[in-house]
Amino acid sequence: MSEKKLIQELHIGNMISAELERQGRRVEWLARQIPCDKSNMYKMLKRPGMDIVLLVRISRILNHNFLEALSAWTK
């Protein structure tokens, strides 16, 4: 698999956005839970990577283990 394809598939912002949609929640809701400004949250979700501490926090808020999904790619 090419590096570009791998980055697209591992895009954590897209993974979080998909989980928000699955749960019927909006980005604004997540921004309030963090808390941070909604414009900052939109910017974070556009990035392919994210700070691990923030990712753990979002995983807890959404009750979804994004770290597990990412670790599956290392096997």
PDB file as gemmi writes it, atoms N, CA and C in Angstrom:
CRYST1    1.000    1.000    1.000  90.00  90.00  90.00 P 1                      
ATOM      1  N   MET A   1       0.846  -1.168   0.000  1.00  0.00           N  
ATOM      2  CA  MET A   1       0.000   0.000   0.000  1.00  0.00           C  
ATOM      3  C   MET A   1       0.898   1.239   0.000  1.00  0.00           C  
ATOM      4  N   SER A   2       0.524   2.219  -0.813  1.00  0.00           N  
ATOM      5  CA  SER A   2       1.329   3.436  -0.886  1.00  0.00           C  
ATOM      6  C   SER A   2       1.185   4.247   0.397  1.00  0.00           C  
ATOM      7  N   GLU A   3       2.190   5.078   0.652  1.00  0.00           N  
ATOM      8  CA  GLU A   3       2.153   5.914   1.861  1.00  0.00           C  
ATOM      9  C   GLU A   3       0.961   6.863   1.826  1.00  0.00           C  
ATOM     10  N   LYS A   4       0.648   7.419   0.661  1.00  0.00           N  
ATOM     11  CA  LYS A   4      -0.490   8.338   0.534  1.00  0.00           C  
ATOM     12  C   LYS A   4      -1.799   7.625   0.881  1.00  0.00           C  
ATOM     13  N   LYS A   5      -1.969   6.421   0.373  1.00  0.00           N  
ATOM     14  CA  LYS A   5      -3.178   5.631   0.656  1.00  0.00           C  
ATOM     15  C   LYS A   5      -3.264   5.298   2.151  1.00  0.00           C  
ATOM     16  N   LEU A   6      -2.142   4.946   2.753  1.00  0.00           N  
ATOM     17  CA  LEU A   6      -2.112   4.623   4.172  1.00  0.00           C  
ATOM     18  C   LEU A   6      -2.509   5.840   5.009  1.00  0.00           C  
ATOM     19  N   ILE A   7      -1.983   7.006   4.673  1.00  0.00           N  
ATOM     20  CA  ILE A   7      -2.320   8.235   5.399  1.00  0.00           C  
ATOM     21  C   ILE A   7      -3.802   8.533   5.274  1.00  0.00           C  
ATOM     22  N   GLN A   8      -4.383   8.340   4.090  1.00  0.00           N  
ATOM     23  CA  GLN A   8      -5.812   8.566   3.900  1.00  0.00           C  
ATOM     24  C   GLN A   8      -6.635   7.630   4.777  1.00  0.00           C  
ATOM     25  N   GLU A   9      -6.229   6.372   4.868  1.00  0.00           N  
ATOM     26  CA  GLU A   9      -6.979   5.394   5.642  1.00  0.00           C  
ATOM     27  C   GLU A   9      -6.810   5.593   7.138  1.00  0.00           C  
ATOM     28  N   LEU A  10      -5.674   6.149   7.546  1.00  0.00           N  
ATOM     29  CA  LEU A  10      -5.409   6.368   8.969  1.00  0.00           C  
ATOM     30  C   LEU A  10      -5.736   7.792   9.416  1.00  0.00           C  
ATOM     31  N   HIS A  11      -6.403   8.557   8.599  1.00  0.00           N  
ATOM     32  CA  HIS A  11      -6.726   9.955   8.906  1.00  0.00           C  
ATOM     33  C   HIS A  11      -7.638  10.000  10.133  1.00  0.00           C  
ATOM     34  N   ILE A  12      -7.050  10.335  11.276  1.00  0.00           N  
ATOM     35  CA  ILE A  12      -7.801  10.277  12.534  1.00  0.00           C  
ATOM     36  C   ILE A  12      -8.952  11.277  12.563  1.00  0.00           C  
ATOM     37  N   GLY A  13      -8.755  12.425  11.924  1.00  0.00           N  
ATOM     38  CA  GLY A  13      -9.846  13.407  11.861  1.00  0.00           C  
ATOM     39  C   GLY A  13     -11.069  12.839  11.167  1.00  0.00           C  
ATOM     40  N   ASN A  14     -10.843  12.108  10.072  1.00  0.00           N  
ATOM     41  CA  ASN A  14     -11.958  11.472   9.365  1.00  0.00           C  
ATOM     42  C   ASN A  14     -12.601  10.383  10.213  1.00  0.00           C  
ATOM     43  N   MET A  15     -11.776   9.646  10.951  1.00  0.00           N  
ATOM     44  CA  MET A  15     -12.308   8.588  11.809  1.00  0.00           C  
ATOM     45  C   MET A  15     -13.208   9.170  12.904  1.00  0.00           C  
ATOM     46  N   ILE A  16     -12.767  10.272  13.495  1.00  0.00           N  
ATOM     47  CA  ILE A  16     -13.557  10.924  14.545  1.00  0.00           C  
ATOM     48  C   ILE A  16     -14.847  11.485  13.957  1.00  0.00           C  
ATOM     49  N   SER A  17     -14.745  12.133  12.803  1.00  0.00           N  
ATOM     50  CA  SER A  17     -15.936  12.688  12.147  1.00  0.00           C  
ATOM     51  C   SER A  17     -16.950  11.594  11.842  1.00  0.00           C  
ATOM     52  N   ALA A  18     -16.470  10.450  11.374  1.00  0.00           N  
ATOM     53  CA  ALA A  18     -17.375   9.333  11.068  1.00  0.00           C  
ATOM     54  C   ALA A  18     -18.056   8.820  12.330  1.00  0.00           C  
ATOM     55  N   GLU A  19     -17.314   8.753  13.435  1.00  0.00           N  
ATOM     56  CA  GLU A  19     -17.912   8.292  14.688  1.00  0.00           C  
ATOM     57  C   GLU A  19     -18.930   9.296  15.216  1.00  0.00           C  
ATOM     58  N   LEU A  20     -18.621  10.573  15.098  1.00  0.00           N  
ATOM     59  CA  LEU A  20     -19.598  11.598  15.491  1.00  0.00           C  
ATOM     60  C   LEU A  20     -20.892  11.421  14.703  1.00  0.00           C  
ATOM     61  N   GLU A  21     -20.761  11.229  13.409  1.00  0.00           N  
ATOM     62  CA  GLU A  21     -21.941  11.044  12.559  1.00  0.00           C  
ATOM     63  C   GLU A  21     -22.708   9.790  12.960  1.00  0.00           C  
ATOM     64  N   ARG A  22     -21.973   8.710  13.213  1.00  0.00           N  
ATOM     65  CA  ARG A  22     -22.622   7.449  13.616  1.00  0.00           C  
ATOM     66  C   ARG A  22     -23.441   7.631  14.885  1.00  0.00           C  
ATOM     67  N   GLN A  23     -22.920   8.453  15.799  1.00  0.00           N  
ATOM     68  CA  GLN A  23     -23.605   8.703  17.061  1.00  0.00           C  
ATOM     69  C   GLN A  23     -24.660   9.807  16.959  1.00  0.00           C  
ATOM     70  N   GLY A  24     -24.763  10.435  15.809  1.00  0.00           N  
ATOM     71  CA  GLY A  24     -25.738  11.515  15.632  1.00  0.00           C  
ATOM     72  C   GLY A  24     -25.348  12.784  16.380  1.00  0.00           C  
ATOM     73  N   ARG A  25     -24.058  12.986  16.549  1.00  0.00           N  
ATOM     74  CA  ARG A  25     -23.556  14.167  17.261  1.00  0.00           C  
ATOM     75  C   ARG A  25     -22.873  15.105  16.280  1.00  0.00           C  
ATOM     76  N   ARG A  26     -22.743  16.352  16.710  1.00  0.00           N  
ATOM     77  CA  ARG A  26     -22.135  17.375  15.865  1.00  0.00           C  
ATOM     78  C   ARG A  26     -20.763  17.761  16.411  1.00  0.00           C  
ATOM     79  N   VAL A  27     -19.959  18.342  15.545  1.00  0.00           N  
ATOM     80  CA  VAL A  27     -18.624  18.792  15.935  1.00  0.00           C  
ATOM     81  C   VAL A  27     -18.720  19.815  17.064  1.00  0.00           C  
ATOM     82  N   GLU A  28     -19.730  20.650  17.018  1.00  0.00           N  
ATOM     83  CA  GLU A  28     -19.916  21.656  18.063  1.00  0.00           C  
ATOM     84  C   GLU A  28     -20.085  21.000  19.435  1.00  0.00           C  
ATOM     85  N   TRP A  29     -20.796  19.889  19.475  1.00  0.00           N  
ATOM     86  CA  TRP A  29     -20.987  19.155  20.728  1.00  0.00           C  
ATOM     87  C   TRP A  29     -19.641  18.680  21.265  1.00  0.00           C  
ATOM     88  N   LEU A  30     -18.830  18.092  20.398  1.00  0.00           N  
ATOM     89  CA  LEU A  30     -17.521  17.600  20.821  1.00  0.00           C  
ATOM     90  C   LEU A  30     -16.651  18.750  21.307  1.00  0.00           C  
ATOM     91  N   ALA A  31     -16.698  19.864  20.615  1.00  0.00           N  
ATOM     92  CA  ALA A  31     -15.907  21.035  21.028  1.00  0.00           C  
ATOM     93  C   ALA A  31     -16.293  21.473  22.443  1.00  0.00           C  
ATOM     94  N   ARG A  32     -17.570  21.433  22.766  1.00  0.00           N  
ATOM     95  CA  ARG A  32     -18.008  21.809  24.124  1.00  0.00           C  
ATOM     96  C   ARG A  32     -17.521  20.801  25.165  1.00  0.00           C  
ATOM     97  N   GLN A  33     -17.420  19.540  24.793  1.00  0.00           N  
ATOM     98  CA  GLN A  33     -16.981  18.504  25.729  1.00  0.00           C  
ATOM     99  C   GLN A  33     -15.497  18.608  26.039  1.00  0.00           C  
ATOM    100  N   ILE A  34     -14.694  19.074  25.096  1.00  0.00           N  
ATOM    101  CA  ILE A  34     -13.232  19.084  25.249  1.00  0.00           C  
ATOM    102  C   ILE A  34     -12.770  19.973  26.414  1.00  0.00           C  
ATOM    103  N   PRO A  35     -13.060  21.194  26.620  1.00  0.00           N  
ATOM    104  CA  PRO A  35     -13.701  22.212  25.783  1.00  0.00           C  
ATOM    105  C   PRO A  35     -12.687  22.957  24.924  1.00  0.00           C  
ATOM    106  N   CYS A  36     -13.149  23.346  23.737  1.00  0.00           N  
ATOM    107  CA  CYS A  36     -12.360  24.202  22.863  1.00  0.00           C  
ATOM    108  C   CYS A  36     -13.311  24.913  21.910  1.00  0.00           C  
ATOM    109  N   ASP A  37     -12.791  25.872  21.209  1.00  0.00           N  
ATOM    110  CA  ASP A  37     -13.582  26.623  20.245  1.00  0.00           C  
ATOM    111  C   ASP A  37     -13.939  25.710  19.072  1.00  0.00           C  
ATOM    112  N   LYS A  38     -15.158  25.828  18.570  1.00  0.00           N  
ATOM    113  CA  LYS A  38     -15.583  24.927  17.496  1.00  0.00           C  
ATOM    114  C   LYS A  38     -14.732  25.090  16.240  1.00  0.00           C  
ATOM    115  N   SER A  39     -14.226  26.301  15.974  1.00  0.00           N  
ATOM    116  CA  SER A  39     -13.369  26.476  14.790  1.00  0.00           C  
ATOM    117  C   SER A  39     -12.060  25.700  14.957  1.00  0.00           C  
ATOM    118  N   ASN A  40     -11.538  25.638  16.180  1.00  0.00           N  
ATOM    119  CA  ASN A  40     -10.341  24.837  16.425  1.00  0.00           C  
ATOM    120  C   ASN A  40     -10.629  23.348  16.239  1.00  0.00           C  
ATOM    121  N   MET A  41     -11.804  22.917  16.666  1.00  0.00           N  
ATOM    122  CA  MET A  41     -12.165  21.505  16.510  1.00  0.00           C  
ATOM    123  C   MET A  41     -12.268  21.141  15.028  1.00  0.00           C  
ATOM    124  N   TYR A  42     -12.862  22.012  14.231  1.00  0.00           N  
ATOM    125  CA  TYR A  42     -12.934  21.749  12.791  1.00  0.00           C  
ATOM    126  C   TYR A  42     -11.534  21.638  12.194  1.00  0.00           C  
ATOM    127  N   LYS A  43     -10.620  22.517  12.618  1.00  0.00           N  
ATOM    128  CA  LYS A  43      -9.236  22.465  12.125  1.00  0.00           C  
ATOM    129  C   LYS A  43      -8.565  21.160  12.526  1.00  0.00           C  
ATOM    130  N   MET A  44      -8.778  20.715  13.761  1.00  0.00           N  
ATOM    131  CA  MET A  44      -8.183  19.460  14.228  1.00  0.00           C  
ATOM    132  C   MET A  44      -8.665  18.278  13.400  1.00  0.00           C  
ATOM    133  N   LEU A  45      -9.944  18.289  13.046  1.00  0.00           N  
ATOM    134  CA  LEU A  45     -10.517  17.165  12.305  1.00  0.00           C  
ATOM    135  C   LEU A  45     -10.065  17.133  10.849  1.00  0.00           C  
ATOM    136  N   LYS A  46      -9.503  18.216  10.361  1.00  0.00           N  
ATOM    137  CA  LYS A  46      -8.979  18.238   8.999  1.00  0.00           C  
ATOM    138  C   LYS A  46      -7.571  17.644   8.922  1.00  0.00           C  
ATOM    139  N   ARG A  47      -6.911  17.548  10.063  1.00  0.00           N  
ATOM    140  CA  ARG A  47      -5.537  17.021  10.095  1.00  0.00           C  
ATOM    141  C   ARG A  47      -5.546  15.488  10.140  1.00  0.00           C  
ATOM    142  N   PRO A  48      -4.550  14.878   9.480  1.00  0.00           N  
ATOM    143  CA  PRO A  48      -4.491  13.415   9.512  1.00  0.00           C  
ATOM    144  C   PRO A  48      -4.018  12.860  10.853  1.00  0.00           C  
ATOM    145  N   GLY A  49      -3.275  13.659  11.632  1.00  0.00           N  
ATOM    146  CA  GLY A  49      -2.744  13.207  12.920  1.00  0.00           C  
ATOM    147  C   GLY A  49      -3.250  14.069  14.063  1.00  0.00           C  
ATOM    148  N   MET A  50      -2.981  13.604  15.291  1.00  0.00           N  
ATOM    149  CA  MET A  50      -3.466  14.314  16.463  1.00  0.00           C  
ATOM    150  C   MET A  50      -2.608  13.949  17.659  1.00  0.00           C  
ATOM    151  N   ASP A  51      -2.495  14.879  18.591  1.00  0.00           N  
ATOM    152  CA  ASP A  51      -1.805  14.640  19.853  1.00  0.00           C  
ATOM    153  C   ASP A  51      -2.442  13.447  20.563  1.00  0.00           C  
ATOM    154  N   ILE A  52      -1.638  12.555  21.077  1.00  0.00           N  
ATOM    155  CA  ILE A  52      -2.140  11.318  21.690  1.00  0.00           C  
ATOM    156  C   ILE A  52      -3.015  11.592  22.912  1.00  0.00           C  
ATOM    157  N   VAL A  53      -2.672  12.596  23.708  1.00  0.00           N  
ATOM    158  CA  VAL A  53      -3.466  12.910  24.898  1.00  0.00           C  
ATOM    159  C   VAL A  53      -4.860  13.379  24.482  1.00  0.00           C  
ATOM    160  N   LEU A  54      -4.928  14.206  23.449  1.00  0.00           N  
ATOM    161  CA  LEU A  54      -6.222  14.664  22.949  1.00  0.00           C  
ATOM    162  C   LEU A  54      -7.015  13.499  22.367  1.00  0.00           C  
ATOM    163  N   LEU A  55      -6.338  12.608  21.664  1.00  0.00           N  
ATOM    164  CA  LEU A  55      -7.019  11.457  21.082  1.00  0.00           C  
ATOM    165  C   LEU A  55      -7.605  10.550  22.165  1.00  0.00           C  
ATOM    166  N   VAL A  56      -6.876  10.349  23.245  1.00  0.00           N  
ATOM    167  CA  VAL A  56      -7.402   9.552  24.359  1.00  0.00           C  
ATOM    168  C   VAL A  56      -8.630  10.248  24.959  1.00  0.00           C  
ATOM    169  N   ARG A  57      -8.548  11.535  25.111  1.00  0.00           N  
ATOM    170  CA  ARG A  57      -9.677  12.289  25.672  1.00  0.00           C  
ATOM    171  C   ARG A  57     -10.919  12.173  24.785  1.00  0.00           C  
ATOM    172  N   ILE A  58     -10.727  12.324  23.485  1.00  0.00           N  
ATOM    173  CA  ILE A  58     -11.849  12.198  22.556  1.00  0.00           C  
ATOM    174  C   ILE A  58     -12.391  10.770  22.568  1.00  0.00           C  
ATOM    175  N   SER A  59     -11.499   9.797  22.665  1.00  0.00           N  
ATOM    176  CA  SER A  59     -11.941   8.394  22.748  1.00  0.00           C  
ATOM    177  C   SER A  59     -12.850   8.183  23.950  1.00  0.00           C  
ATOM    178  N   ARG A  60     -12.486   8.755  25.073  1.00  0.00           N  
ATOM    179  CA  ARG A  60     -13.318   8.628  26.283  1.00  0.00           C  
ATOM    180  C   ARG A  60     -14.650   9.339  26.114  1.00  0.00           C  
ATOM    181  N   ILE A  61     -14.631  10.543  25.555  1.00  0.00           N  
ATOM    182  CA  ILE A  61     -15.860  11.311  25.372  1.00  0.00           C  
ATOM    183  C   ILE A  61     -16.835  10.572  24.458  1.00  0.00           C  
ATOM    184  N   LEU A  62     -16.305  10.010  23.373  1.00  0.00           N  
ATOM    185  CA  LEU A  62     -17.162   9.319  22.407  1.00  0.00           C  
ATOM    186  C   LEU A  62     -17.352   7.835  22.727  1.00  0.00           C  
ATOM    187  N   ASN A  63     -16.686   7.372  23.789  1.00  0.00           N  
ATOM    188  CA  ASN A  63     -16.757   5.956  24.160  1.00  0.00           C  
ATOM    189  C   ASN A  63     -16.422   5.060  22.959  1.00  0.00           C  
ATOM    190  N   HIS A  64     -15.317   5.426  22.301  1.00  0.00           N  
ATOM    191  CA  HIS A  64     -14.850   4.687  21.122  1.00  0.00           C  
ATOM    192  C   HIS A  64     -13.327   4.680  21.157  1.00  0.00           C  
ATOM    193  N   ASN A  65     -12.730   3.511  21.075  1.00  0.00           N  
ATOM    194  CA  ASN A  65     -11.284   3.394  21.203  1.00  0.00           C  
ATOM    195  C   ASN A  65     -10.598   3.584  19.843  1.00  0.00           C  
ATOM    196  N   PHE A  66     -10.249   4.834  19.552  1.00  0.00           N  
ATOM    197  CA  PHE A  66      -9.554   5.132  18.297  1.00  0.00           C  
ATOM    198  C   PHE A  66      -8.146   4.557  18.297  1.00  0.00           C  
ATOM    199  N   LEU A  67      -7.555   4.428  19.451  1.00  0.00           N  
ATOM    200  CA  LEU A  67      -6.199   3.864  19.548  1.00  0.00           C  
ATOM    201  C   LEU A  67      -6.198   2.405  19.101  1.00  0.00           C  
ATOM    202  N   GLU A  68      -7.224   1.680  19.427  1.00  0.00           N  
ATOM    203  CA  GLU A  68      -7.332   0.282  18.999  1.00  0.00           C  
ATOM    204  C   GLU A  68      -7.413   0.186  17.481  1.00  0.00           C  
ATOM    205  N   ALA A  69      -8.208   1.072  16.886  1.00  0.00           N  
ATOM    206  CA  ALA A  69      -8.328   1.076  15.437  1.00  0.00           C  
ATOM    207  C   ALA A  69      -6.997   1.387  14.771  1.00  0.00           C  
ATOM    208  N   LEU A  70      -6.253   2.326  15.329  1.00  0.00           N  
ATOM    209  CA  LEU A  70      -4.948   2.677  14.774  1.00  0.00           C  
ATOM    210  C   LEU A  70      -3.936   1.553  14.972  1.00  0.00           C  
ATOM    211  N   SER A  71      -3.990   0.888  16.113  1.00  0.00           N  
ATOM    212  CA  SER A  71      -3.023  -0.170  16.391  1.00  0.00           C  
ATOM    213  C   SER A  71      -3.218  -1.369  15.471  1.00  0.00           C  
ATOM    214  N   ALA A  72      -4.406  -1.551  14.949  1.00  0.00           N  
ATOM    215  CA  ALA A  72      -4.660  -2.656  14.025  1.00  0.00           C  
ATOM    216  C   ALA A  72      -3.794  -2.531  12.772  1.00  0.00           C  
ATOM    217  N   TRP A  73      -3.409  -1.321  12.424  1.00  0.00           N  
ATOM    218  CA  TRP A  73      -2.593  -1.099  11.232  1.00  0.00           C  
ATOM    219  C   TRP A  73      -1.137  -1.468  11.453  1.00  0.00           C  
ATOM    220  N   THR A  74      -0.723  -1.640  12.696  1.00  0.00           N  
ATOM    221  CA  THR A  74       0.681  -1.977  12.966  1.00  0.00           C  
ATOM    222  C   THR A  74       0.922  -3.475  12.909  1.00  0.00           C  
ATOM    223  N   LYS A  75      -0.122  -4.246  12.787  1.00  0.00           N  
ATOM    224  CA  LYS A  75       0.008  -5.712  12.785  1.00  0.00           C  
ATOM    225  C   LYS A  75       0.213  -6.242  11.407  1.00  0.00           C  
TER     226      LYS A  75                                                      
END                                                                             
